[in-house]
XYZ file of C-alpha atoms in Angstrom:
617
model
C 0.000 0.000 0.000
C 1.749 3.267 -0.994
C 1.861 6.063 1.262
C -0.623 9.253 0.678
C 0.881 12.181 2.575
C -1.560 15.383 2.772
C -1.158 18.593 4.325
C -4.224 19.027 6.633
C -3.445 22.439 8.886
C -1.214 24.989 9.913
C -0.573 24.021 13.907
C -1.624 28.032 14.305
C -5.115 27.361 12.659
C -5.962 24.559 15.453
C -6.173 26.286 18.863
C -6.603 24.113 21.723
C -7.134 20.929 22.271
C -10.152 20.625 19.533
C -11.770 18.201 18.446
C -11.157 19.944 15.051
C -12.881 18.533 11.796
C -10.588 18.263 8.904
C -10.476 16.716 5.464
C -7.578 15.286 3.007
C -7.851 13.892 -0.318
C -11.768 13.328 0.260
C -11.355 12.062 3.522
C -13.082 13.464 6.820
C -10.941 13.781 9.644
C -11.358 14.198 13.382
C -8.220 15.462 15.100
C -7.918 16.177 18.563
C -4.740 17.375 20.991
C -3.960 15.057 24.144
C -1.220 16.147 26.609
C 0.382 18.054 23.935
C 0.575 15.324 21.402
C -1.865 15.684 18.028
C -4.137 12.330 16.917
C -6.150 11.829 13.974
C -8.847 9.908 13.135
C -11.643 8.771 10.940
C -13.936 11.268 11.023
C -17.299 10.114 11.212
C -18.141 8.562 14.059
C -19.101 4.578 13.517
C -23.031 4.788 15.067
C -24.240 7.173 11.991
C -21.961 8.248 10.318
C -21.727 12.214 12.158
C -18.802 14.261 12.153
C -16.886 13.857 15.022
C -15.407 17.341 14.637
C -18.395 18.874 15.515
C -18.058 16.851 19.039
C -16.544 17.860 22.177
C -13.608 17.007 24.253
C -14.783 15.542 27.771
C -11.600 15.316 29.530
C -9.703 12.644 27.329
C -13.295 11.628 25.861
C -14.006 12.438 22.325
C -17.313 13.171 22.821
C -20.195 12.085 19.719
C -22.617 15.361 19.278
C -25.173 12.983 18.152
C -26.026 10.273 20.612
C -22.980 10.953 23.316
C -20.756 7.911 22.222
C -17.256 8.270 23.992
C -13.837 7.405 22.397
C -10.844 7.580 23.874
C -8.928 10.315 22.337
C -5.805 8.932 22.451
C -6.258 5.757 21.512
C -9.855 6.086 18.781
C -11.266 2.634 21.284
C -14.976 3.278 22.136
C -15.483 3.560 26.338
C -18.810 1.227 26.451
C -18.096 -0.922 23.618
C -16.248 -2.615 21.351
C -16.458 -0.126 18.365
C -12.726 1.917 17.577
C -12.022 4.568 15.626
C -9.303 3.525 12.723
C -5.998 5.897 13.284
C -4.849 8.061 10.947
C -0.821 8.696 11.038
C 0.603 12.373 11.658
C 3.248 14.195 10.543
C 4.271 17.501 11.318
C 6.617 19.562 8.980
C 7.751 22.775 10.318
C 4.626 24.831 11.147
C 1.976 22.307 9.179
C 0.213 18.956 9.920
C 0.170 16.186 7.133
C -1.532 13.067 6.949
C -1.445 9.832 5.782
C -4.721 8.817 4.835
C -4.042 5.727 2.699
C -5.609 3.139 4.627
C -8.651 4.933 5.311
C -9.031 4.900 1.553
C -8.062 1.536 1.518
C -10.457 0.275 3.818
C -13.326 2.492 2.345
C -12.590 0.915 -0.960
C -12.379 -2.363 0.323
C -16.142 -2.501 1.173
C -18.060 -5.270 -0.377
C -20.329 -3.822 -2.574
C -24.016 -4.507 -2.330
C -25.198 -7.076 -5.021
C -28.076 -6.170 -7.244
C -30.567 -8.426 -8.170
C -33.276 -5.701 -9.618
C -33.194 -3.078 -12.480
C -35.132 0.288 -11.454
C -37.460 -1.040 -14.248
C -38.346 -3.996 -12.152
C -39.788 -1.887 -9.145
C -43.411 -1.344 -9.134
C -45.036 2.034 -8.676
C -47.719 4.469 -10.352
C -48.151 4.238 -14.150
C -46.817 6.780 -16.051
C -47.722 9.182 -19.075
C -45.310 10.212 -21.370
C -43.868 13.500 -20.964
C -44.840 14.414 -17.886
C -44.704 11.159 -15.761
C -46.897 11.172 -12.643
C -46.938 14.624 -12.210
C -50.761 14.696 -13.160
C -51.637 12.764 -10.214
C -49.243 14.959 -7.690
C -51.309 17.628 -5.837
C -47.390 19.891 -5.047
C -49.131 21.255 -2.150
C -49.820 17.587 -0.650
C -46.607 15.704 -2.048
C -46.071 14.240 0.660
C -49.610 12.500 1.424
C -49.428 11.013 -2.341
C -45.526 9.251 -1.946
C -46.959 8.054 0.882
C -49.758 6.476 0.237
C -47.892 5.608 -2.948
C -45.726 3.686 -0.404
C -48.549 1.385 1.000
C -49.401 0.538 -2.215
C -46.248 -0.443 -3.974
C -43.878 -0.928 -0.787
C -40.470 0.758 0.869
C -39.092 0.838 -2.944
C -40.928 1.481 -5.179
C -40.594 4.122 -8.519
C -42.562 7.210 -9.934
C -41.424 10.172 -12.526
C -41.566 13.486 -12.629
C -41.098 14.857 -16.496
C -37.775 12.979 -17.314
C -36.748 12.332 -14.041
C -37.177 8.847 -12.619
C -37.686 9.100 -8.232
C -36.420 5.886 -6.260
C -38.663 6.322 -3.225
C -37.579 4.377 -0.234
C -39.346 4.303 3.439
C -37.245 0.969 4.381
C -35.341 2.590 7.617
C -32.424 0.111 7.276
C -31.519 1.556 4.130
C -32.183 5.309 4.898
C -29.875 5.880 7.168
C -26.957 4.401 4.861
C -27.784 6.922 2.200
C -27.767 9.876 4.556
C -24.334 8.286 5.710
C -22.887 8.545 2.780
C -23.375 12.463 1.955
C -21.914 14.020 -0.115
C -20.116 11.339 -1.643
C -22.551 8.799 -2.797
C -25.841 11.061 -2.530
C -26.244 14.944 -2.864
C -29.580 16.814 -3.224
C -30.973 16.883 -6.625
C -29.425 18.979 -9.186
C -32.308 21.650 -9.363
C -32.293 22.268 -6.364
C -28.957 24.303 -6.514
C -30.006 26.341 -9.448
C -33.135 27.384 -7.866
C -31.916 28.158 -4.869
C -29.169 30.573 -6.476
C -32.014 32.080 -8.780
C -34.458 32.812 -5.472
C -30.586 34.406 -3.647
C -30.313 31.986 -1.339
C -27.458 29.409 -1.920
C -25.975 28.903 0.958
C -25.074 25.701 3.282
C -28.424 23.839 2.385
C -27.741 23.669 -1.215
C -23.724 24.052 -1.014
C -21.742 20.550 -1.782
C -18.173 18.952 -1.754
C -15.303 21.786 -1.190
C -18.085 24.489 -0.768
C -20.061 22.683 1.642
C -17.505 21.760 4.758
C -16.273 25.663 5.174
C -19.420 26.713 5.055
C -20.901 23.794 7.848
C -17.802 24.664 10.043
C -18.966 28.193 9.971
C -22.850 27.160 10.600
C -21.912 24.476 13.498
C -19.564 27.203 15.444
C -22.593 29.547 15.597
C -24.779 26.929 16.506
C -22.085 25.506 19.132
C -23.437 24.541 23.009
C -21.083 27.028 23.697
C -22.759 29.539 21.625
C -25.944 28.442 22.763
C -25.395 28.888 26.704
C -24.405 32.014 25.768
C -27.062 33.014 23.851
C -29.609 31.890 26.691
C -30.489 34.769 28.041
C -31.507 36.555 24.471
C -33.719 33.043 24.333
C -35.422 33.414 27.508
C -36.034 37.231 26.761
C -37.757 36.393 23.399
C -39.414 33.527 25.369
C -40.946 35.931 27.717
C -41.503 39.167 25.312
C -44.198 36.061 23.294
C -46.017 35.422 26.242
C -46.209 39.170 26.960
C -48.116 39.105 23.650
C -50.167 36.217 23.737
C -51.718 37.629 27.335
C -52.684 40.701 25.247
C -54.243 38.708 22.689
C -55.679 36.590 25.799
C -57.255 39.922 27.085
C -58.998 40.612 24.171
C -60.078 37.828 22.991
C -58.649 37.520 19.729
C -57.724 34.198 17.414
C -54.325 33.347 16.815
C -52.968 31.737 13.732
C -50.337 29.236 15.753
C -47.903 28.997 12.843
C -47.493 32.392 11.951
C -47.364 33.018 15.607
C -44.386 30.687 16.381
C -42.941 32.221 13.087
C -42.166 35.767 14.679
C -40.998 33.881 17.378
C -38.628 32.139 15.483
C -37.305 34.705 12.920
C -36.801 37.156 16.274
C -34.480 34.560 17.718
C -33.015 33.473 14.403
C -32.482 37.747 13.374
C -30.389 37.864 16.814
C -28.176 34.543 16.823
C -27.310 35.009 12.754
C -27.177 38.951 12.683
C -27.137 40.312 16.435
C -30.306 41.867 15.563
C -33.320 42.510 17.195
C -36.053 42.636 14.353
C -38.647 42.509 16.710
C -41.548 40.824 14.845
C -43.970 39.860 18.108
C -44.484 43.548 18.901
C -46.110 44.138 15.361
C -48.935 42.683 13.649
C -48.013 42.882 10.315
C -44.260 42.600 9.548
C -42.814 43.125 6.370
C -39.336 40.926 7.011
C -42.013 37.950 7.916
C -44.296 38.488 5.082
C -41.213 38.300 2.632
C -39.566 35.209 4.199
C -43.102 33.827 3.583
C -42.952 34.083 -0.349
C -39.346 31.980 -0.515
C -40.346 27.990 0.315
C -43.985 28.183 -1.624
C -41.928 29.324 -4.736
C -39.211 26.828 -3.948
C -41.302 24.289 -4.195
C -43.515 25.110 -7.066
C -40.356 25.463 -9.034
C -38.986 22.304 -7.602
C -41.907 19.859 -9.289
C -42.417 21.970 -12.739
C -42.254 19.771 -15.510
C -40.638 23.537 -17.619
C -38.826 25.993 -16.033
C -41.169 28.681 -17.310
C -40.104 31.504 -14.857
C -37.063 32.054 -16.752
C -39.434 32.863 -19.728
C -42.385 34.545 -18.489
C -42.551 36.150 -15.188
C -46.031 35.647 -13.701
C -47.494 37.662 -10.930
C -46.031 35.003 -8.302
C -43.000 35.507 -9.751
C -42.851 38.879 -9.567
C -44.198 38.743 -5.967
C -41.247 36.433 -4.796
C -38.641 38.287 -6.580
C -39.794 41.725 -5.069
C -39.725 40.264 -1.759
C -36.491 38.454 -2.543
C -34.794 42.095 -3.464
C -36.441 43.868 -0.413
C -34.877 41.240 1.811
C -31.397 41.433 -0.166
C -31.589 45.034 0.680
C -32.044 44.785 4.464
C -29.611 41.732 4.639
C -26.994 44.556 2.326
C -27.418 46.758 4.831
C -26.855 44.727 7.944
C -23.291 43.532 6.345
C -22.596 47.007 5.646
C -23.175 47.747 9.262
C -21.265 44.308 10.529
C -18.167 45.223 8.111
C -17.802 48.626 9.428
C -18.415 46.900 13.325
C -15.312 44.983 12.252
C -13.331 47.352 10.780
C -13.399 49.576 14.098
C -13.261 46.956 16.501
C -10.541 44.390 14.487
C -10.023 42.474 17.472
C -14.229 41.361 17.144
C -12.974 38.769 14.238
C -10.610 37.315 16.635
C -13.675 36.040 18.312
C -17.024 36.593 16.406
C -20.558 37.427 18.584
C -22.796 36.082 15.776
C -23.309 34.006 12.662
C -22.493 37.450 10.100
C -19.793 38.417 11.959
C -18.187 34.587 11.853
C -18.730 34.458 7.525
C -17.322 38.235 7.118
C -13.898 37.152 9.509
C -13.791 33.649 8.082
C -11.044 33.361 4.986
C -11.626 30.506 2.285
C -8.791 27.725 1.514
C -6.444 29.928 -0.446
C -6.728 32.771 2.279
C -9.566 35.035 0.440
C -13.064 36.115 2.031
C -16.248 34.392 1.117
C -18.100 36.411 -1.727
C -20.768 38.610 -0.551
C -23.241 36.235 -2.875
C -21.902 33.116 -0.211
C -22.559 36.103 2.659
C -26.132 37.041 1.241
C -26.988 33.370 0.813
C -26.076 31.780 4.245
C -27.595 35.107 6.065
C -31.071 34.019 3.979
C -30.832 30.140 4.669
C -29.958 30.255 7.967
C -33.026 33.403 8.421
C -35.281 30.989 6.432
C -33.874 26.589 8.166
C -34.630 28.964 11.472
C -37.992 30.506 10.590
C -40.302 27.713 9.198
C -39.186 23.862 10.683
C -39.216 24.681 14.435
C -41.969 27.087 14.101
C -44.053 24.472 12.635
C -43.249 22.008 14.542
C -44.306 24.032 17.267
C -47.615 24.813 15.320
C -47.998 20.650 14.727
C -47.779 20.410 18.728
C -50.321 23.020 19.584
C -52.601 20.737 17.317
C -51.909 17.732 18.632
C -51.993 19.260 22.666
C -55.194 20.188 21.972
C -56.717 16.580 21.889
C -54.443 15.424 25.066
C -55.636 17.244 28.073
C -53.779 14.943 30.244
C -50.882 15.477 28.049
C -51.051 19.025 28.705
C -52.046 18.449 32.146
C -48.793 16.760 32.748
C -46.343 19.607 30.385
C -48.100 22.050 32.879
C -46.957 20.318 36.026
C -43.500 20.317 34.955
C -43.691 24.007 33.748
C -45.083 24.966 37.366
C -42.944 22.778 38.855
C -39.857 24.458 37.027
C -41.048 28.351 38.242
C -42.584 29.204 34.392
C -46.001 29.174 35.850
C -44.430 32.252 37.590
C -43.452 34.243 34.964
C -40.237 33.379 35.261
C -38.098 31.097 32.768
C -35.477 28.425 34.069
C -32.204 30.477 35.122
C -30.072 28.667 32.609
C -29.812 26.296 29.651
C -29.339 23.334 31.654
C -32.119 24.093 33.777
C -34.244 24.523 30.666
C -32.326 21.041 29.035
C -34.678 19.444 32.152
C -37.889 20.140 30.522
C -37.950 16.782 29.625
C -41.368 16.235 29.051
C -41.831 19.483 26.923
C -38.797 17.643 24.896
C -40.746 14.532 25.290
C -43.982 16.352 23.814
C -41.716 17.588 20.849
C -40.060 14.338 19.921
C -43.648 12.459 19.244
C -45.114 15.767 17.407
C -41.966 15.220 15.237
C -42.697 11.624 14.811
C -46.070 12.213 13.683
C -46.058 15.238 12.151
C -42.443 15.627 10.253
C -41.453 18.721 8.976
C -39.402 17.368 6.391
C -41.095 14.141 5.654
C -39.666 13.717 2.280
C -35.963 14.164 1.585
C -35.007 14.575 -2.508
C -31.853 13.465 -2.716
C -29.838 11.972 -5.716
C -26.590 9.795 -6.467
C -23.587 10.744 -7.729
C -22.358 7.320 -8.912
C -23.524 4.221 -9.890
C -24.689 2.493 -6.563
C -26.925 -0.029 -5.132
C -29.760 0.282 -2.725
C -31.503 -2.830 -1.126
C -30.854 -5.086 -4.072
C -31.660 -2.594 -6.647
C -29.462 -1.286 -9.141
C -29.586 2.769 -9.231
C -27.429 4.455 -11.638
C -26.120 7.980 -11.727
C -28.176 10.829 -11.468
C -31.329 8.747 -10.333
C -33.414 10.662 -7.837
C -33.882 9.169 -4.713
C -36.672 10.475 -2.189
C -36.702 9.296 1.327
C -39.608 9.173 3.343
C -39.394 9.865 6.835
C -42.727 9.161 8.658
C -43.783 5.496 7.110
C -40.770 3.967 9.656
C -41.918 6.276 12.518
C -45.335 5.582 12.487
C -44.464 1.399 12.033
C -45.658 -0.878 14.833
C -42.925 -2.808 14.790
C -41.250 0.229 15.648
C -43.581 1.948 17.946
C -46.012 0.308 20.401
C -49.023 2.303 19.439
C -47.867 3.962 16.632
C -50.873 6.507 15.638
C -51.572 7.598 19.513
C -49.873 10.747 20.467
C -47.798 9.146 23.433
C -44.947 11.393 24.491
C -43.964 9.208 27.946
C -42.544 6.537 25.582
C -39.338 9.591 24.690
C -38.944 9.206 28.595
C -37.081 6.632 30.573
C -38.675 3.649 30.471
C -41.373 5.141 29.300
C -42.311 6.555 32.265
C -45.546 9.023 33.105
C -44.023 12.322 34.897
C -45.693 10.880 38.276
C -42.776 7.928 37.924
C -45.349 5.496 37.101
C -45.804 3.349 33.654
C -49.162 3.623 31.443
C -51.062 1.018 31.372
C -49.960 -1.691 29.651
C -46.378 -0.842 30.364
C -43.878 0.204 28.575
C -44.384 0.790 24.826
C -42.515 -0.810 21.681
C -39.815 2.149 21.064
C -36.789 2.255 18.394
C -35.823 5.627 18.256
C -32.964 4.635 15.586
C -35.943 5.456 12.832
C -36.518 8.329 13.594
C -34.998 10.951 11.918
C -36.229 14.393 12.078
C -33.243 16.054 12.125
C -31.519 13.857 9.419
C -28.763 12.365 10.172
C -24.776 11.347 9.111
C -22.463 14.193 8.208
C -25.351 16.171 7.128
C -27.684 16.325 10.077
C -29.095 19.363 11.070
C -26.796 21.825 12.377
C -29.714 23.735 14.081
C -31.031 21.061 16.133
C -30.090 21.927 19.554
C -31.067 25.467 19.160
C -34.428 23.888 17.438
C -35.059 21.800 20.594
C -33.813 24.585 23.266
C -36.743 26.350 21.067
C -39.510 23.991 21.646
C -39.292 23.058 25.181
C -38.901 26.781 26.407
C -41.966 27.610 23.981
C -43.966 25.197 25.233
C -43.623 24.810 28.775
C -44.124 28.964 28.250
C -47.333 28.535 26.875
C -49.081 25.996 28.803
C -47.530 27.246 32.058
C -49.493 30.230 31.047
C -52.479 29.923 29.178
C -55.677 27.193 28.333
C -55.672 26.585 24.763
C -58.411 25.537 22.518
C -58.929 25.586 19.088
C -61.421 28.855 17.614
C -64.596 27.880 16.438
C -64.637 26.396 12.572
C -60.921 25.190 13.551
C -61.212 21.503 13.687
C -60.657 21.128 10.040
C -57.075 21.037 9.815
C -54.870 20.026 7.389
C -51.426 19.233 5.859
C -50.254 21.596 3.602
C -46.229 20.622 1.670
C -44.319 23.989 0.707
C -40.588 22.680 1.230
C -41.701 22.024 5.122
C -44.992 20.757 5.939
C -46.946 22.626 7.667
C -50.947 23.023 9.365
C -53.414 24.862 7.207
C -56.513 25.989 9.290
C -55.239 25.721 12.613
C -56.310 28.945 14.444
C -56.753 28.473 18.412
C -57.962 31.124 21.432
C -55.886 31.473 24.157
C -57.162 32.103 27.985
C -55.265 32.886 30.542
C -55.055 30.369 33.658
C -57.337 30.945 36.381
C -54.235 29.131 39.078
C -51.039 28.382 38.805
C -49.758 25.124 40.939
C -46.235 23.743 41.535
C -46.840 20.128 42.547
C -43.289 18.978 41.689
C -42.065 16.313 39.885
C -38.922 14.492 41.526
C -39.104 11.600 39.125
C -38.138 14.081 36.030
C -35.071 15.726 37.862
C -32.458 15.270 35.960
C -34.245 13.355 33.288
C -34.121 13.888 29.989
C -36.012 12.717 26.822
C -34.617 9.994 25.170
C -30.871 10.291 24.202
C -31.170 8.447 20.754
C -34.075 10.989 19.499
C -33.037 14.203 20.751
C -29.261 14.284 20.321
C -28.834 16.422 23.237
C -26.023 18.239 24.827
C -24.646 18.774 21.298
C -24.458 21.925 19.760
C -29.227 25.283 11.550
């Protein structure tokens, strides 16, 4: 085996002890510093597949981000089992680190390939027309509801077209999570989705790939660090507590609340002050122009997205021209917050040596060959960080409201915990961990995401010739991956259409410390996937979560909640993110406010495996 010597790092570009995530000749890193001595590693970690840059050191513990598996970071073994990380040998020349990364190629290529035993023309699935494919029978704004009933029918693989383009669809759970393991190199998102991103100004980290993508993602995971986060806390709770302030108003008189767009000024106030260190403010106006832009982007993503012609480049129609005004208006306000954040770091220089927000971190950061990112890279990581923030939490939060408002002893039980915490007060938990031991608000947000996913399809497509299952998919196929068929499986979880949130606690416990009846329920949180999950998972998942339990245990603590008259009819709606449609509610304030206390949750959290938590868009 010939040696394959790379230079990975200046020493002065890893401060610390790390972990720091690195790459050479294709290969993902994970190096870390030990009593003054450097190691390297493979760098995704052997469960599924994250980086294990984006860890944390724990003493001499490599630390997993994802589900908390520890590695000794001297030596790559696993503490708990018998997995081990495979060493990569160091070399350091003068002032830079090289690597050797020739039999972690070796052993990657060394893989026995999956044999195929099927042709994509073997698979069953919807009959097609010629020219357009299935598209006749797709309803865009219900996607979702038709691949998944399509997968009933036809089974975890099964095909359909769009136009041209022929769409693998798999819902088998023991293949999804290979394919998300093997981003970028295997799978990538489809190729329009890149080109319609960059036309609507927002190409950024979701759409970036290969060489563009891992700067980027550094960038993305350091603002979205635990660090970063326990920082940010207080800004959170402030946000937190400047919502309720308006929901007791619209308590007081009486008024109907539209839950998602509610959550959404939530969300895009926290997002505008973690990304920009700005304080947009949305909750204290009713109609908001920043929200009401951000609002045209994912509809028009996803009506370009399924076109059979890409007629918007011919003929602007009025929802074209509506999106691209409120693209330009939001170009403008994002110009002039990077005008303001360059001339921040121009009179304070020593602000890049340590960067207080997202914009700040991208206008410091210098590419590979030493040069800033381009103001387009700027423009589109401010917009996809504004828009990943805005829409999945906020309708997962939405999703929740809906399903809270069948399950009064659900709620009964969030309350307890809220009161029990000091929300009931008025006051939010003192710190993040303190909030990190909401665990049944986490609980409640774990099976909202089960049953109602965000992101319950995932268009992804390969790069190479490859096999999945036992069928043969060649390059360029599109493969879609459906999230909620494996999470709503019985042989999965006990009960799987009941909304059950004690079964994301330990042993499924009830917040009293006692089991529901019947015991414990059927639970394998390795299928579910909200967040994604290898290399790719979502960088914004702690701050997500952080979200949900603070909003939640706010809310109940707080107010009765019941649906406005005429509200019962609500619906799934697929714009990029699924969302409610119809889903209005009226909120009362609480007549009491109890503490009863909970010692069974202290210290509890939901369940490890789902919620990835303790890691740090």
């Amino acid at each position: 085996m010939s040696e394959s010597w790379n230079r990975i790092a200046h020493l002065a570009d890893l401060p610390g002890d790390g972990p720091f995530a690195l790459s050479a000749d294709g290969v993902d890193l994970v190096v870390v510093r030990v009593r003054g001595e450097h190691h390297a590693y493979a760098g995704r970690c052997p469960h599924q597949g994250a980086l294990l840059g984006e860890g944390e050191l724990d003493g001499d513990a490599l630390v997993c981000r994802n589900h908390r598996w520890r590695f000794d970071a001297a030596t790559g073994a696993r503490q708990g089992g018998p997995e081990c990380l495979a060493r990569c040998p160091l070399a350091r020349r003068g002032d830079e680190l090289w690597a050797d990364t020739s039999a972690l190629r070796e052993t990657a290529a060394s893989a026995a390939p999956a044999r195929a035993h099927r042709r994509l023309e073997d698979l069953p699935g919807p009959r097609p027309l010629p020219i357009v494919g299935n598209l006749h029978q797709i309803d865009i704004s219900r996607v979702h509801e038709t691949v998944e009933r399509w997968a009933a029918e036809y089974g975890p693989l099964f095909l359909y077209r769009v136009g041209p383009n022929r769409i693998l669809t798999v819902s088998r759970p023991e293949l999804i999570e290979p394919i998300l393991r093997d981003r970028p190199e295997t799978f990538r998102r489809s190729p329009n989705i890149a080109p319609v991103f960059r036309e609507l100004g927002v190409a950024g980290l979701f759409s970036a790939e290969g060489d563009a993508w891992r700067p980027q993602r550094r960038l993305a995971m350091q603002a979205l660090s635990h660090r970063n986060l326990r920082g940010f806390y207080a800004t959170l709770a402030d946000v937190t507590a400047r919502l309720r302030r308006r929901w007791e108003a619209k308590a007081d008189a009486g008024a109907t609340l539209d839950v998602a767009e509610e959550m959404k000024r939530f969300t895009v106030d926290v997002t505008s002050m973690l990304v920009f260190g700005r304080d947009v403010d949305t909750i204290g106006r009713d109609d908001d122009a920043i929200q009401r832009h951000l609002g045209q982007v994912f509809p028009a993503f996803n009506r370009r997205l399924f076109a059979l012609l890409p007629t918007w480049r011919w003929v602007r129609l009025p929802a074209d021209r509506r999106v691209d005004r409120a693209v330009a208006e939001l170009r403008v306000w994002l110009r002039d917050l990077v005008a303001e954040t360059r001339a921040r770091l121009a009179a304070e220089p020593s602000r890049a040596e340590a960067p207080q927000n997202f914009l700040e971190s991208m206008l410091a950061a210098r590419d590979a060959d030493g040069n800033p990112f381009p103001d387009e890279v700027i423009f589109g990581n401010a917009m996809t960080m504004l828009l990943a923030g805005e829409d999945t939490t906020a309708y997962t939060l939405a999703w929740a409201v809906h399903q809270l408002c069948d399950a009064p002893d659900v709620v009964e039980r969030l309350r307890a915990e809220a009161d029990a915490a000091g929300i009931g007060s008025g006051a939010a938990p003192p710190d993040i961990e303190a909030a990190d031991r909401l665990a049944y608000a986490g609980a409640v947000a774990n099976e909202t995401m089960r049953l109602r996913p965000v992101a319950p399809v995932v268009l992804l497509a390969a790069t190479r010739d490859v096999v999945i299952g036992d069928v043969a998919v060649p390059k360029g196929t599109w493969v879609a991956l459906l999230t909620r068929p494996p999470a709503v499986d019985a042989r999965h979880f006990g009960d799987p259409a009941a909304f059950r949130p004690e079964r994301w606690l330990p042993n499924g416990q009830l917040p009293n410390g006692s089991l529901p009846n019947g015991g414990p329920l059927a639970h394998d949180p390795s299928v579910f996937l909200p967040f994604g999950s290898g290399p790719r998972i979502c960088p914004g998942r702690s701050l997500a979560l952080l979200e949900m339990r603070l909003v939640l245990a706010t809310l109940y603590s707080a107010f009765d909640v019941e649906r406005a008259d005429g509200a019962s009819d609500v619906r799934e709606a697929f714009a990029f993110t699924m969302h409610p449609v119809g889903l209005r509610v009226r909120l009362r304030r609480r007549a009491a406010l109890t503490a009863p206390g909970l010692p069974s949750l202290r210290g509890a959290r939901p369940d490890a495996a789902a919620t990835s938590r303790g890691r740090a868009p």
